[in-house]
Structure formats: C-alpha cells, structure tokens
Amino acid sequence: MVRKNLLLWSILAALLACAHVRAAADYMDETASQHDARMNWWRQARFGMFIHWGLYSEAAGEWDGQTTSGAGEWIMNDKKIPLSQYATLVPRFNPVKFDAAQWVRIAKDAGMKYIVITSKHHEGFGMFRSSLTDWCIASTPFPRDPLKELAAACRAQGLTFCLYHSIMDWHNPEYAPRKSWDDIDKNPPDFDRYDAFLKGQLKELLTGYGRIGVLWFDGQWENTWTYDRGADLYNYVRALQPGIIVNDRVGTTQALQPGQRRYGDYKTPEQTIPPNGFGPGVDWETCMTMNDTWGYKKSDHDWKSTETIVRNLIDCASKGGNYLLNVGPTGEGLIPDASIERLQETGRWIKANGETIYGASASPFARQLPWGRCTQKTAGGVTTLYLHVFQWPADGKLTVPGLRNKAKSASVLVSRERVATASGENGLVLSLPSHAPDALSSTVVLRLQGAPDIEAMPIMQDADGSVTLRASEAALHGGTVQYEAGADHDNIGYWLDASDWADWEFKLKEGGKFTVTAQTAAVGSASFEISVSGQTLRAESPATGGYGKFVPLKLGTIDLPTPGRIVLAVHPVKAGWQPMNLRAIRLEPFSPKR
Ligand code: FHN
C-alpha cells in the first residue's frame, strides 16, 4: 500500500511540474485553430465603442482658464501641471450622472458589439476601486465602482466588456522616465516595483470584473518598456484569462532583434484607416475619435459627420478590420450629445445594413472601387458581395470592375428591389434604380455561384469623372524608389535616385480637360515632371516640413479628349533633385471656378 501511495504521489508531483512548465509556455504559441477560436467573437463584431474617461474629463481640456492645445487626456503633460495641483481634481470628480446601463444602451443601439474603457490612462488614476493605491476613484466623492457597473451592464445587454490600460504612468513614483511635473516624490524610480504594481492592478481587474474581452494596452513607447517586459506582460494577462485578446501595444516599440516577435493579437492603426488593410490573415482595428480629442474637451466641436463615421466603418470592414470609435464622457458621467446624435444615426444605418458588416470579410477586389466599397460572405458555394455605393451613378449604371461572373441575383438590400445585370467590357454592369435609398451609403447585394472571377483592370475613372492614382497602385521603376505601406505612409518613398520613376495605367470612360494635383512631402524642394499623352507638366514640391507632411500641389491642366487606356508617368528633374514622397496624383474634370 505504501509503495502504491509513493507511486501516486510521484506521478502527481510530475504532473504538477508539467503544469508549471505549461504555465511557463508562451501563449503566443497557440495553434491557428486555437487562435481563430479566441479571435472569432472579435472578428464577427467589427464595431466597438472606445471610452476615454478619467480625472482629465473633469478638467474638460482647461486649466487655470486656459484651453489646452492637445487632447483632453494629455492636459497634465501639455500644461506641465505639477501632480500636487493635478490632484485637486480628485475631490471634484463626482460623476453623479453616470449611468452604466444608459452608456451600454447607447453603444448597443449604435450597433457596437464591444466596449473598451480606460481603467487607467497615462495620468495613472485608477477608474476602479483599487486596493493597491489611493490614486483611484475610491478617493473621490463617488462611492461606487463604475467599471464594475459597466461590466455588469455589458453582460446584461450582451456586449463584451474590455479594458484600456496604460503602461506609461505619470503619477506612480516607480515609473520611469519620471516627468518634470512630478513634484511629489523625488526618490529614484524602481521600474521592477512599477512592473509589479502594474501587474497587481491588472490582477485586480482580471480576477474581479468578470470576463474581459480585450486588454487594450497603450503607452508602450518609452525606452523603459523592453521586449522582455512586453512578452512577460502578454503571458501574465493570458494566464489570468487565457481566452482574452491582447492588442499589439503590449509589446515594446523598439526594433526587434533576431529571433524576437511582435507580441499581441492585432494591429492598432490610430486615427487612420490603412489604405489596403494589412493583407490576408492579419487582424487589425482602427481606433478613432469622433471629434479631435479622446478625453472630454469642452472646446472641441470638430465633430465628424455621421456619413464619415458610417463610411469609415464600411471602409474598415471592406479591408478586413474593426472600427473602434471613441466617446469622451464628461466629469459628470455624460456622453456628449453630439456623440449620441451621431451614434443614433449610425445605429439607424446599421439596423438596416448590419449583415453587410458583422462577420463580413474583406473585399475580393485588389483595388479600391471607384464608387464605394465591397464586403463579402460565402456560404454553401454562393458568394454574396455587398456593394456599398457611396456615389450612386447618375445614369443608374454601376460597373463592378473586372467581375466576370454571371450574377445569380442582384437587389437593393433595404428595398429588396431586384436589379438587372449584364456583362460589360469593363466588368459586370448593374442597372440601378434612379435614386440611392440611403445618402449615408446604399447597399446592393450581388450573389454569385462560386468564387468571384475578377480580371485585373486598369485604374478606372470615378463616377464624378475624376481619376485618383494612388501610390499603392503605381508601377515603380529603378533601384531605390519603393512603396511605403502603413497608415502613416501609404506613399512612394526612398526616391533617392533621380533616374527612378513611377507610372500608372488608367482607363478613361469620358475624355476632357483635367486639372492635375499631387500630394507630396519633402524636406527640401524637389522638381519633377508629369508626362501623359504627349503633354508635360513641370512642378516643384515645396519643403513641407517632413517626409510625412503631405501637402496638395496644383500642377496645371491637361487635355485627354479620347477615352481609352492612358499611361501617366512621374519623373524627377535630375538637376538639383532632392528626395520627395508622393502619396497620389489626381485628375479632376477642369472647372474654371476651381
Ligand atoms: O496617448 C494616447 C492617447 O491619449 C489615446 O489614448 C490614444 C488612443 O489610442 N493612444 C495614445 C496615443 O497614441
């Protein structure tokens, strides 16, 4: 009997040791099917609400009667407010009008499927009742825990509750680098102690607030945040909730060394939508403000239109990405009316068109469509293309460029009105009703038997007669010039050699006289020439302040009277050439008024 017990104990000890080893395994090493299962709800969701809410919301973008120049949540930094003075916000912060169920209802009615709220922004203030510091909401007159209430409201209404948590911390004395406005603690920081505090608060959140869908890290760009700390934090969080999704800002922004990898489950372009997504199999989410600030700023009335919001959502989905749209509630706990109005209007569109977004995949077309966007779904051998028509054709004829399938069926989504289709020279031609059903965006549903059969087509003229020649679609010639992808670039760059050049082939449906403009960025002025159909325009890009600072440049007019295929080329002027970045060339029908 004793021998048997010894054997059992030794097996148990071995199993525990393995368990420990497994716990030390890297959660990034999951199988593709495990990863897909974990990401599935998020990929289906497509649309989420971002909430920036903190002490800065009470400041509302003003300090000592001065409006901050930057975003509301950066006011401590931008106004260099000493911590001892910033702390005067604590007794003022009392969101008596906060109503978690109402916030969730607003998000749900807008068609949003998840909410990401700041548990701690760079100010370091915990928007939850933390036992690890008094720099949290427990020190304010507000007697409740808003994150607990929001988590419960999300569960009650079927939305997924997620958290934004800043690695950078302007208040904690152990965080480094210390900030000049920290007038409280002058002891040298100990980053290991800060790391332990960071994990301690995350443990409070990941064990005390139910299931967390996404941990949205941020503030990872300072050099104290190393590769190893990012990898360790990713695994720490996954170990507490293995099914959680973690964004790519958990990891350091420092260059990767051989053998290292980017930690995080999806990319996070900010305030911009990548021109072509990030390619198949890469998950990403654009986060964007509704005005210009993340945290509430009473003076910021630069609101995006609902049309812009809806078309951004469609644009993201058409490229296989999510759209995380921000609201910045006030210190009283109210989401601004201007935000609510836009979310209600967006909700009305989504109510009628949601199937074209939720769970939809990226467009099968390699090139952006001249009249709008496309999302798709496939089931039972049938492909459904959702054609999001932003510019409804005046003549009712919509060409789907290069599409060679015969349609199984075509109809207007909201009215179910059937649409006739015919094969045309440039693709499938749909005969649409005379009026667009929805000014925000009108959806035409096109069903195909099998996969889309798409012929690569030249760049087409847009419905308004214009032609946009994007950097991403240029043919580049030479040894150094290259296309720089990514939301912040999307340009022809490294144009170091004046003998390198670029050209585009496009197809004119209607000839005429066109005004030619370019979007250029340069550190020193750069002269170049446009040549098309035997005509040449010479122009000079001014020094724009940087290779990322693009300005519109009017080049002149050209005559293209004959429809058909046309090649436009851009060559540097070799004498005195300075590198220039080029984002796009645009031809617009000439108007004397322009
Ligand atoms: O500095 C923050 C900013 O305040 C805001 O939170 C955005 C949202 O993604 N992230 C950082 C800027 O990139």
Coordinates of C-alpha atoms and ligand atoms in Angstrom, one line a residue:
M1 CA 0.0 0.0 0.0
V2 CA 2.8 2.4 0.9
R3 CA 4.6 1.7 -2.4
K4 CA 1.4 2.4 -4.3
N5 CA 0.9 5.7 -2.5
L6 CA 4.5 6.7 -3.2
L7 CA 3.9 5.9 -6.9
L8 CA 0.8 8.0 -6.9
W9 CA 2.5 10.9 -5.2
S10 CA 5.4 10.8 -7.6
I11 CA 3.0 10.8 -10.6
L12 CA 1.1 13.8 -9.1
A13 CA 4.4 15.6 -8.5
A14 CA 5.4 15.0 -12.1
L15 CA 2.0 16.3 -13.4
L16 CA 2.3 19.4 -11.2
A17 CA 5.8 20.0 -12.6
C18 CA 4.4 19.7 -16.1
A19 CA 1.6 22.0 -15.2
H20 CA 4.2 24.5 -14.0
V21 CA 6.2 24.1 -17.2
R22 CA 3.0 24.6 -19.3
A23 CA 2.2 27.8 -17.4
A24 CA 5.7 28.9 -18.4
A25 CA 4.9 28.2 -22.0
D26 CA 4.3 31.2 -24.3
Y27 CA 0.7 31.8 -25.0
M28 CA 1.6 33.2 -28.4
D29 CA 2.5 29.6 -29.4
E30 CA -1.1 28.6 -29.8
T31 CA -2.3 26.7 -32.9
A32 CA -4.1 28.5 -35.8
S33 CA -7.4 26.9 -34.8
Q34 CA -6.9 27.9 -31.2
H35 CA -6.1 31.5 -32.3
D36 CA -9.1 31.6 -34.6
A37 CA -11.4 30.4 -31.9
R38 CA -10.2 33.0 -29.5
M39 CA -10.4 35.9 -32.1
N40 CA -13.8 34.8 -33.5
W41 CA -16.2 37.0 -31.5
W42 CA -14.0 40.0 -32.2
R43 CA -13.8 39.3 -35.9
Q44 CA -17.6 38.9 -36.1
A45 CA -18.1 42.2 -34.0
R46 CA -16.3 44.6 -36.4
F47 CA -17.6 47.7 -34.4
G48 CA -16.8 48.8 -30.9
M49 CA -17.0 51.8 -28.6
F50 CA -13.8 53.3 -27.1
I51 CA -14.4 55.3 -23.9
H52 CA -11.7 57.7 -22.5
W53 CA -12.8 58.7 -19.0
G54 CA -10.6 59.9 -16.2
L55 CA -9.7 62.8 -14.0
Y56 CA -8.9 64.7 -17.2
S57 CA -12.6 64.5 -18.0
E58 CA -13.3 66.8 -15.1
A59 CA -10.7 69.3 -16.4
A60 CA -12.5 69.2 -19.7
G61 CA -9.5 70.5 -21.6
E62 CA -9.0 73.6 -19.5
W63 CA -6.6 74.6 -16.7
D64 CA -6.3 77.9 -14.9
G65 CA -8.8 79.2 -17.5
Q66 CA -6.5 78.2 -20.4
T67 CA -7.6 75.7 -23.0
T68 CA -5.0 73.0 -23.6
S69 CA -3.7 72.8 -27.2
G70 CA -3.7 69.0 -27.2
A71 CA -6.2 66.2 -26.5
G72 CA -8.1 66.4 -23.2
E73 CA -6.5 63.4 -21.7
W74 CA -3.0 64.8 -22.2
I75 CA -3.7 68.1 -20.2
M76 CA -1.3 67.2 -17.4
N77 CA 1.5 66.7 -19.8
D78 CA 0.7 69.6 -22.2
K79 CA 0.2 72.1 -19.4
K80 CA 3.0 70.6 -17.2
I81 CA 0.7 70.5 -14.3
P82 CA 2.5 69.6 -11.0
L83 CA 1.0 66.4 -9.6
S84 CA 0.2 68.2 -6.4
Q85 CA -2.1 70.7 -8.3
Y86 CA -3.5 68.0 -10.7
A87 CA -4.6 66.1 -7.5
T88 CA -7.1 68.9 -6.8
L89 CA -9.2 67.2 -9.5
V90 CA -9.8 64.2 -7.1
P91 CA -12.3 65.9 -4.8
R92 CA -14.0 67.4 -7.8
F93 CA -14.5 64.2 -9.6
N94 CA -18.1 63.0 -8.8
P95 CA -19.9 61.6 -11.8
V96 CA -23.4 61.7 -10.3
K97 CA -25.0 61.4 -13.7
F98 CA -23.1 58.2 -14.7
D99 CA -25.5 55.5 -15.8
A100 CA -23.8 52.4 -17.0
A101 CA -26.9 50.9 -18.5
Q102 CA -27.5 54.0 -20.5
W103 CA -23.9 54.1 -21.8
V104 CA -24.3 50.4 -22.9
R105 CA -27.7 51.1 -24.4
I106 CA -26.2 54.0 -26.5
A107 CA -23.4 51.7 -27.7
K108 CA -25.8 48.8 -28.4
D109 CA -28.3 50.9 -30.3
A110 CA -25.4 52.2 -32.4
G111 CA -24.6 48.7 -33.5
M112 CA -21.5 48.4 -31.4
K113 CA -20.7 44.9 -30.1
Y114 CA -17.9 45.7 -27.5
I115 CA -16.8 48.5 -25.2
V116 CA -13.2 49.3 -24.4
I117 CA -13.0 51.7 -21.4
T118 CA -9.9 53.2 -19.7
S119 CA -9.2 51.5 -16.4
K120 CA -6.1 53.7 -16.2
H121 CA -4.8 56.3 -18.7
H122 CA -1.4 57.9 -18.6
E123 CA -2.4 60.1 -15.6
G124 CA -2.2 56.8 -13.6
F125 CA -5.6 57.3 -12.0
G126 CA -7.5 54.1 -11.5
M127 CA -11.1 54.4 -12.6
F128 CA -11.9 51.4 -10.4
R129 CA -11.6 50.8 -6.6
S130 CA -8.0 49.5 -6.4
S131 CA -6.6 48.2 -3.2
L132 CA -3.1 49.0 -4.3
T133 CA -3.2 52.8 -4.4
D134 CA -5.3 55.7 -3.2
W135 CA -4.7 57.3 -6.6
C136 CA -8.0 55.9 -7.8
I137 CA -11.8 56.5 -7.8
A138 CA -12.1 55.3 -4.2
S139 CA -10.5 58.7 -3.2
T140 CA -13.2 60.7 -4.9
P141 CA -16.7 61.6 -3.6
F142 CA -18.1 59.0 -6.0
P143 CA -19.0 56.0 -3.7
R144 CA -19.3 53.3 -6.4
D145 CA -17.1 51.4 -8.9
P146 CA -18.0 52.5 -12.4
L147 CA -16.1 49.7 -14.1
K148 CA -17.9 47.1 -12.1
E149 CA -21.2 48.7 -13.1
L150 CA -20.3 48.9 -16.7
A151 CA -19.1 45.3 -16.8
A152 CA -22.4 44.2 -15.3
A153 CA -24.4 46.3 -17.8
C154 CA -22.4 44.9 -20.7
R155 CA -23.2 41.4 -19.6
A156 CA -26.9 42.3 -19.1
Q157 CA -27.2 43.8 -22.6
G158 CA -24.9 41.3 -24.5
L159 CA -21.9 43.5 -25.2
T160 CA -18.3 42.4 -24.5
F161 CA -16.6 44.4 -21.7
C162 CA -13.0 45.3 -22.5
L163 CA -10.3 47.4 -20.8
Y164 CA -7.8 50.0 -22.0
H165 CA -4.8 50.1 -19.6
S166 CA -1.8 52.5 -20.0
I167 CA 1.7 51.1 -19.3
M168 CA 3.0 54.7 -19.1
D169 CA 2.1 56.2 -15.7
W170 CA 2.7 59.9 -15.0
H171 CA 1.8 59.5 -11.3
N172 CA 3.4 56.3 -9.9
P173 CA 6.8 57.3 -8.5
E174 CA 8.3 53.9 -9.5
Y175 CA 7.6 54.5 -13.2
A176 CA 10.5 55.8 -15.3
P177 CA 11.3 58.0 -17.0
R178 CA 10.0 60.4 -14.4
K179 CA 8.2 63.6 -15.6
S180 CA 9.3 67.1 -14.8
W181 CA 5.9 67.9 -13.4
D182 CA 6.2 65.3 -10.7
D183 CA 6.6 67.5 -7.6
I184 CA 5.7 64.8 -5.1
D185 CA 8.4 62.1 -4.9
K186 CA 12.0 62.7 -5.7
N187 CA 13.3 59.2 -4.9
P188 CA 14.9 57.3 -7.8
P189 CA 12.3 55.1 -9.5
D190 CA 12.5 51.3 -9.4
F191 CA 10.9 50.0 -12.6
D192 CA 10.7 46.5 -11.3
R193 CA 8.5 47.7 -8.5
Y194 CA 6.4 49.6 -11.0
D195 CA 6.1 46.4 -13.1
A196 CA 4.8 44.6 -10.0
F197 CA 2.3 47.4 -9.4
L198 CA 1.1 47.3 -13.0
K199 CA 0.6 43.5 -12.8
G200 CA -1.1 43.9 -9.4
Q201 CA -3.7 46.2 -10.7
L202 CA -4.2 44.1 -13.8
K203 CA -4.8 41.1 -11.5
E204 CA -7.4 43.1 -9.6
L205 CA -9.2 43.8 -12.9
L206 CA -8.8 40.3 -14.4
T207 CA -10.0 38.5 -11.4
G208 CA -12.6 40.9 -10.1
Y209 CA -14.6 42.2 -13.1
G210 CA -15.7 39.0 -14.8
R211 CA -14.7 38.1 -18.4
I212 CA -12.7 40.8 -20.1
G213 CA -12.8 40.5 -23.9
V214 CA -9.8 42.6 -24.8
L215 CA -7.0 44.2 -22.9
W216 CA -6.1 47.2 -24.9
F217 CA -2.6 48.3 -23.8
D218 CA -1.2 51.7 -24.7
G219 CA 1.7 54.0 -23.6
Q220 CA 4.3 51.4 -24.5
W221 CA 6.6 53.7 -26.4
E222 CA 9.1 54.8 -23.8
N223 CA 12.5 53.1 -23.7
T224 CA 11.9 51.6 -20.2
W225 CA 9.3 49.3 -21.7
T226 CA 11.5 46.5 -23.0
Y227 CA 10.8 43.5 -25.3
D228 CA 11.0 41.1 -22.3
R229 CA 8.6 43.1 -20.2
G230 CA 6.1 43.1 -23.1
A231 CA 6.4 39.4 -23.6
D232 CA 6.1 38.8 -19.9
L233 CA 3.0 41.0 -19.6
Y234 CA 1.3 39.4 -22.5
N235 CA 1.7 36.0 -20.9
Y236 CA 0.8 37.3 -17.5
V237 CA -2.5 38.6 -18.8
R238 CA -3.3 35.5 -20.8
A239 CA -2.5 33.2 -17.8
L240 CA -5.1 35.1 -15.8
Q241 CA -7.8 34.9 -18.6
P242 CA -6.5 32.5 -21.3
G243 CA -9.3 33.5 -23.7
I244 CA -8.6 37.2 -23.5
I245 CA -7.5 39.1 -26.6
V246 CA -4.5 41.5 -26.2
N247 CA -3.7 44.3 -28.7
D248 CA -0.2 44.9 -30.2
R249 CA 0.6 47.8 -27.8
V250 CA 1.5 45.3 -25.1
G251 CA 4.9 45.0 -26.7
T252 CA 7.8 47.4 -27.0
T253 CA 8.0 49.7 -30.0
Q254 CA 11.8 49.1 -30.1
A255 CA 13.2 47.4 -33.1
L256 CA 13.0 43.6 -32.9
Q257 CA 16.2 41.6 -32.6
P258 CA 16.8 38.4 -34.4
G259 CA 14.5 35.7 -33.0
Q260 CA 12.1 38.1 -31.5
R261 CA 8.4 38.6 -32.5
R262 CA 5.7 41.2 -32.1
Y263 CA 3.5 40.3 -29.1
G264 CA -0.2 41.0 -29.3
D265 CA -3.1 39.7 -31.3
Y266 CA -4.0 42.5 -33.6
K267 CA -2.6 45.8 -35.0
T268 CA -3.9 49.1 -33.9
P269 CA -3.7 51.9 -36.5
E270 CA -4.9 55.1 -34.9
Q271 CA -7.0 58.0 -36.4
T272 CA -6.4 56.5 -39.9
I273 CA -7.6 53.6 -42.0
P274 CA -4.8 51.6 -43.7
P275 CA -5.2 52.1 -47.5
N276 CA -5.2 48.3 -48.1
G277 CA -5.6 46.8 -44.7
F278 CA -2.6 44.6 -43.7
G279 CA -3.2 41.7 -46.0
P280 CA -5.0 38.4 -45.6
G281 CA -4.8 36.8 -42.1
V282 CA -3.7 40.0 -40.3
D283 CA -6.2 41.2 -37.7
W284 CA -6.4 45.0 -37.1
E285 CA -8.6 47.7 -35.7
T286 CA -8.6 51.4 -36.4
C287 CA -9.3 53.5 -33.3
M288 CA -10.6 57.0 -33.9
T289 CA -12.0 60.0 -32.2
M290 CA -15.4 61.4 -33.1
N291 CA -14.0 64.9 -32.8
D292 CA -10.3 65.6 -32.2
T293 CA -9.9 64.5 -28.6
W294 CA -10.0 61.2 -26.8
G295 CA -10.8 62.6 -23.3
Y296 CA -13.6 65.2 -23.0
K297 CA -12.6 68.7 -24.0
K298 CA -15.4 71.2 -23.8
S299 CA -14.0 73.4 -26.6
D300 CA -13.7 70.6 -29.2
H301 CA -16.6 70.8 -31.6
D302 CA -14.8 69.4 -34.6
W303 CA -17.3 66.5 -34.9
K304 CA -17.1 64.0 -37.8
S305 CA -20.3 63.7 -39.8
T306 CA -22.4 60.5 -39.5
E307 CA -21.6 59.9 -43.2
T308 CA -17.9 59.9 -42.4
I309 CA -18.5 57.6 -39.4
V310 CA -20.6 55.1 -41.4
R311 CA -18.2 55.1 -44.4
N312 CA -15.2 54.6 -42.1
L313 CA -16.9 51.6 -40.6
I314 CA -17.6 50.2 -44.1
D315 CA -14.0 51.0 -45.2
C316 CA -12.6 49.1 -42.2
A317 CA -14.8 46.1 -42.8
S318 CA -14.0 46.1 -46.5
K319 CA -10.4 45.8 -45.6
G320 CA -10.9 43.1 -43.0
G321 CA -10.6 45.3 -40.0
N322 CA -12.6 46.6 -37.0
Y323 CA -13.6 50.2 -36.1
L324 CA -13.2 51.3 -32.5
L325 CA -15.0 54.7 -32.3
N326 CA -14.3 56.9 -29.3
V327 CA -16.6 58.8 -26.9
G328 CA -15.2 61.1 -24.1
P329 CA -17.7 61.4 -21.3
T330 CA -17.8 64.5 -19.1
G331 CA -16.7 64.6 -15.4
E332 CA -20.4 64.3 -14.6
G333 CA -20.6 61.0 -16.4
L334 CA -22.5 62.1 -19.5
I335 CA -21.6 61.1 -23.1
P336 CA -21.7 64.4 -25.1
D337 CA -25.0 64.9 -27.0
A338 CA -23.1 65.4 -30.3
S339 CA -21.7 61.9 -29.9
I340 CA -25.1 60.4 -29.0
E341 CA -26.7 62.1 -32.1
R342 CA -24.1 60.5 -34.4
L343 CA -24.3 57.1 -32.8
Q344 CA -28.1 57.1 -33.1
E345 CA -27.9 58.0 -36.8
T346 CA -25.2 55.3 -37.3
G347 CA -27.4 52.8 -35.5
R348 CA -30.3 53.5 -37.9
W349 CA -28.0 52.7 -40.8
I350 CA -26.6 49.5 -39.1
K351 CA -30.1 48.3 -38.3
A352 CA -30.8 48.1 -42.0
N353 CA -27.4 47.1 -43.2
G354 CA -25.7 45.2 -40.3
E355 CA -25.4 41.9 -42.2
T356 CA -23.0 43.6 -44.5
I357 CA -20.6 44.4 -41.7
Y358 CA -20.9 41.8 -38.9
G359 CA -18.8 38.7 -39.7
A360 CA -18.2 40.1 -43.2
S361 CA -14.8 39.5 -44.9
A362 CA -12.6 41.9 -46.9
S363 CA -13.4 42.9 -50.5
P364 CA -12.1 40.4 -53.1
F365 CA -11.1 43.3 -55.3
A366 CA -7.4 44.1 -55.3
R367 CA -8.1 47.8 -55.9
Q368 CA -10.4 50.3 -54.2
L369 CA -13.7 50.5 -56.1
P370 CA -14.3 53.9 -57.7
W371 CA -17.9 54.3 -56.4
G372 CA -17.6 52.8 -52.9
R373 CA -16.5 49.6 -51.1
C374 CA -17.3 45.9 -51.0
T375 CA -17.6 43.3 -48.2
Q376 CA -18.4 39.7 -48.7
K377 CA -19.7 36.5 -47.2
T378 CA -19.5 32.9 -48.5
A379 CA -21.9 30.1 -47.7
G380 CA -22.9 26.9 -49.5
G381 CA -20.8 27.7 -52.6
V382 CA -22.5 31.0 -53.0
T383 CA -20.6 34.3 -52.6
T384 CA -22.6 37.3 -51.5
L385 CA -20.9 40.6 -52.4
Y386 CA -22.3 43.6 -50.5
L387 CA -21.7 46.6 -52.8
H388 CA -21.6 49.7 -50.6
V389 CA -22.4 52.5 -53.0
F390 CA -21.2 55.9 -51.8
Q391 CA -21.6 57.6 -55.2
W392 CA -24.8 56.4 -56.8
P393 CA -24.4 56.5 -60.6
A394 CA -26.5 59.3 -62.2
D395 CA -27.2 57.1 -65.2
G396 CA -28.1 54.1 -63.0
K397 CA -25.3 52.0 -64.4
L398 CA -22.9 50.6 -61.9
T399 CA -19.9 48.7 -63.2
V400 CA -18.2 46.2 -60.9
P401 CA -14.6 46.5 -62.4
G402 CA -13.3 43.2 -63.8
L403 CA -16.0 41.0 -62.4
R404 CA -16.6 38.2 -65.0
N405 CA -19.2 36.0 -63.1
K406 CA -22.8 36.0 -64.2
A407 CA -25.0 37.1 -61.3
K408 CA -27.2 34.5 -59.6
S409 CA -29.2 37.5 -58.3
A410 CA -28.9 41.2 -57.5
S411 CA -31.1 43.5 -55.5
V412 CA -31.1 46.7 -53.4
L413 CA -30.7 45.5 -49.8
V414 CA -33.2 47.7 -48.0
S415 CA -36.0 47.6 -50.6
R416 CA -35.3 44.1 -51.9
E417 CA -35.9 45.7 -55.4
R418 CA -34.4 43.4 -58.0
V419 CA -31.5 44.8 -60.1
A420 CA -30.8 43.7 -63.7
T421 CA -27.2 42.8 -64.5
A422 CA -25.2 42.4 -67.8
S423 CA -21.7 41.5 -68.7
G424 CA -19.8 44.6 -70.0
E425 CA -16.3 45.4 -71.4
N426 CA -15.0 46.5 -68.0
G427 CA -16.9 44.1 -65.7
L428 CA -20.4 43.3 -64.6
V429 CA -22.9 46.2 -65.1
L430 CA -25.8 46.7 -62.8
S431 CA -28.8 48.7 -63.7
L432 CA -29.8 50.5 -60.5
P433 CA -33.0 52.4 -59.5
S434 CA -32.8 56.2 -60.2
H435 CA -32.3 57.2 -56.6
A436 CA -30.0 56.0 -53.9
P437 CA -32.0 54.6 -50.9
D438 CA -29.6 55.9 -48.3
A439 CA -27.4 59.0 -48.5
L440 CA -25.0 57.6 -46.0
S441 CA -24.3 54.5 -48.1
S442 CA -26.6 52.3 -50.2
T443 CA -26.1 48.6 -50.3
V444 CA -26.6 46.4 -53.4
V445 CA -26.5 42.7 -52.8
L446 CA -24.9 40.6 -55.6
R447 CA -24.9 36.9 -55.4
L448 CA -22.5 34.7 -57.4
Q449 CA -22.3 31.0 -57.8
G450 CA -18.8 30.0 -56.6
A451 CA -15.9 32.4 -56.1
P452 CA -15.7 35.8 -57.7
D453 CA -13.9 35.7 -61.1
I454 CA -12.1 39.0 -61.3
E455 CA -9.9 40.2 -64.2
A456 CA -7.2 42.7 -63.2
M457 CA -8.3 46.0 -64.6
P458 CA -6.5 49.3 -65.0
I459 CA -7.4 52.1 -62.7
M460 CA -10.9 53.3 -63.6
Q461 CA -12.3 56.8 -63.7
D462 CA -14.6 57.6 -60.7
A463 CA -18.3 58.3 -61.1
D464 CA -17.6 62.0 -60.8
G465 CA -15.1 61.9 -63.7
S466 CA -12.0 62.1 -61.6
V467 CA -9.1 59.7 -61.6
T468 CA -7.0 59.0 -58.5
L469 CA -3.6 57.5 -59.0
R470 CA -2.6 56.1 -55.6
A471 CA 1.0 55.4 -54.5
S472 CA -0.1 51.8 -53.7
E473 CA -1.1 51.3 -57.4
A474 CA 1.9 52.8 -59.1
A475 CA 4.4 50.8 -61.2
L476 CA 7.8 51.8 -59.8
H477 CA 11.0 51.7 -62.0
G478 CA 14.5 51.9 -60.6
G479 CA 16.8 50.6 -57.8
T480 CA 15.7 52.5 -54.7
V481 CA 12.3 54.0 -55.1
Q482 CA 9.7 52.0 -53.2
Y483 CA 6.1 52.0 -51.9
E484 CA 6.0 52.6 -48.1
A485 CA 2.9 50.9 -46.7
G486 CA 1.1 51.5 -43.5
A487 CA -1.4 54.0 -42.3
D488 CA 1.1 56.8 -41.6
H489 CA 2.8 56.4 -45.0
D490 CA 0.9 55.0 -48.0
N491 CA 3.4 56.8 -50.3
I492 CA 6.1 56.4 -52.9
G493 CA 9.3 56.9 -50.9
Y494 CA 13.0 56.4 -50.9
W495 CA 13.1 58.4 -54.1
L496 CA 16.8 58.9 -53.7
D497 CA 17.8 58.3 -57.3
A498 CA 16.6 60.9 -59.8
S499 CA 16.6 58.3 -62.6
D500 CA 13.9 56.3 -60.7
W501 CA 10.4 56.9 -61.9
A502 CA 6.8 55.9 -61.5
D503 CA 3.8 55.4 -63.8
W504 CA 0.2 54.3 -63.7
E505 CA -2.1 53.0 -66.4
F506 CA -5.7 54.1 -66.1
K507 CA -8.8 53.9 -68.3
L508 CA -10.8 57.0 -69.3
K509 CA -14.5 56.4 -69.9
E510 CA -15.1 60.1 -70.6
G511 CA -12.3 62.3 -72.1
G512 CA -12.0 66.0 -71.5
K513 CA -9.8 68.7 -69.8
F514 CA -8.4 67.8 -66.4
T515 CA -6.8 69.7 -63.5
V516 CA -3.9 67.8 -62.2
T517 CA -2.9 67.8 -58.5
A518 CA -0.4 65.9 -56.4
Q519 CA 0.1 65.1 -52.7
T520 CA 3.8 65.5 -52.0
A521 CA 6.0 65.7 -48.9
A522 CA 9.7 66.7 -48.9
V523 CA 12.4 68.1 -46.6
G524 CA 14.0 70.1 -49.4
S525 CA 12.1 71.4 -52.5
A526 CA 12.0 68.9 -55.4
S527 CA 11.3 69.4 -59.1
F528 CA 9.5 66.7 -61.1
E529 CA 7.6 66.3 -64.4
I530 CA 4.3 64.6 -65.2
S531 CA 4.1 63.2 -68.7
V532 CA 0.8 61.9 -70.2
S533 CA -0.4 61.6 -73.8
G534 CA 2.4 63.7 -75.2
Q535 CA 1.9 66.6 -72.7
T536 CA 4.3 67.5 -69.9
L537 CA 3.7 69.4 -66.7
R538 CA 6.7 70.5 -64.5
A539 CA 6.2 71.2 -60.9
E540 CA 8.1 71.8 -57.7
S541 CA 7.2 70.2 -54.4
P542 CA 7.9 72.7 -51.6
A543 CA 9.7 71.7 -48.5
T544 CA 6.7 70.6 -46.5
G545 CA 8.4 70.1 -43.1
G546 CA 9.0 66.4 -43.3
Y547 CA 8.6 63.2 -45.4
G548 CA 5.3 62.6 -43.6
K549 CA 3.8 66.0 -44.0
F550 CA 1.9 65.9 -47.3
V551 CA 0.5 68.9 -49.0
P552 CA -1.7 69.3 -52.1
L553 CA 0.1 70.7 -55.1
K554 CA -1.7 72.0 -58.2
L555 CA 0.3 71.0 -61.3
G556 CA -1.8 72.5 -64.1
T557 CA -4.2 71.2 -66.7
I558 CA -4.0 68.5 -69.4
D559 CA -6.3 67.6 -72.3
L560 CA -7.3 64.0 -72.7
P561 CA -10.1 64.1 -75.3
T562 CA -10.1 60.5 -76.2
P563 CA -11.5 57.8 -73.9
G564 CA -9.3 54.6 -73.5
R565 CA -6.3 53.3 -71.7
I566 CA -3.7 56.0 -70.8
V567 CA -0.3 56.0 -69.0
L568 CA 0.8 58.8 -66.8
A569 CA 4.4 58.9 -65.7
V570 CA 6.3 61.0 -63.0
H571 CA 10.0 61.7 -63.5
P572 CA 12.3 63.7 -61.2
V573 CA 14.0 66.6 -62.7
K574 CA 17.6 65.4 -62.3
A575 CA 19.3 68.8 -61.8
G576 CA 19.1 69.5 -58.1
W577 CA 16.9 66.6 -57.3
Q578 CA 16.0 66.1 -53.6
P579 CA 14.1 63.0 -52.4
M580 CA 10.3 63.5 -52.4
N581 CA 7.5 61.4 -51.1
L582 CA 4.4 61.1 -53.3
R583 CA 1.1 59.9 -52.0
A584 CA -1.2 60.4 -55.0
I585 CA -1.8 62.2 -58.3
R586 CA -5.4 63.2 -59.0
L587 CA -7.1 64.3 -62.3
E588 CA -10.3 66.2 -61.9
P589 CA -12.6 67.4 -64.6
F590 CA -11.5 71.0 -65.3
S591 CA -13.8 73.7 -63.8
P592 CA -13.0 77.4 -64.4
K593 CA -14.2 78.0 -60.8
R594 CA -11.5 75.7 -59.2
Ligands
FHN1 O1 -1.5 58.9 -25.8 C1 -2.7 58.0 -26.1 C2 -3.9 58.9 -26.4 O2 -4.2 59.7 -25.2 C3 -5.0 58.0 -26.7 O3 -5.3 57.1 -25.6 C4 -4.7 57.1 -27.9 C5 -5.8 56.2 -28.2 O4 -5.4 55.1 -28.9 N1 -3.5 56.4 -27.7 C6 -2.3 57.2 -27.3 C7 -1.8 58.0 -28.5 O5 -1.4 57.0 -29.5

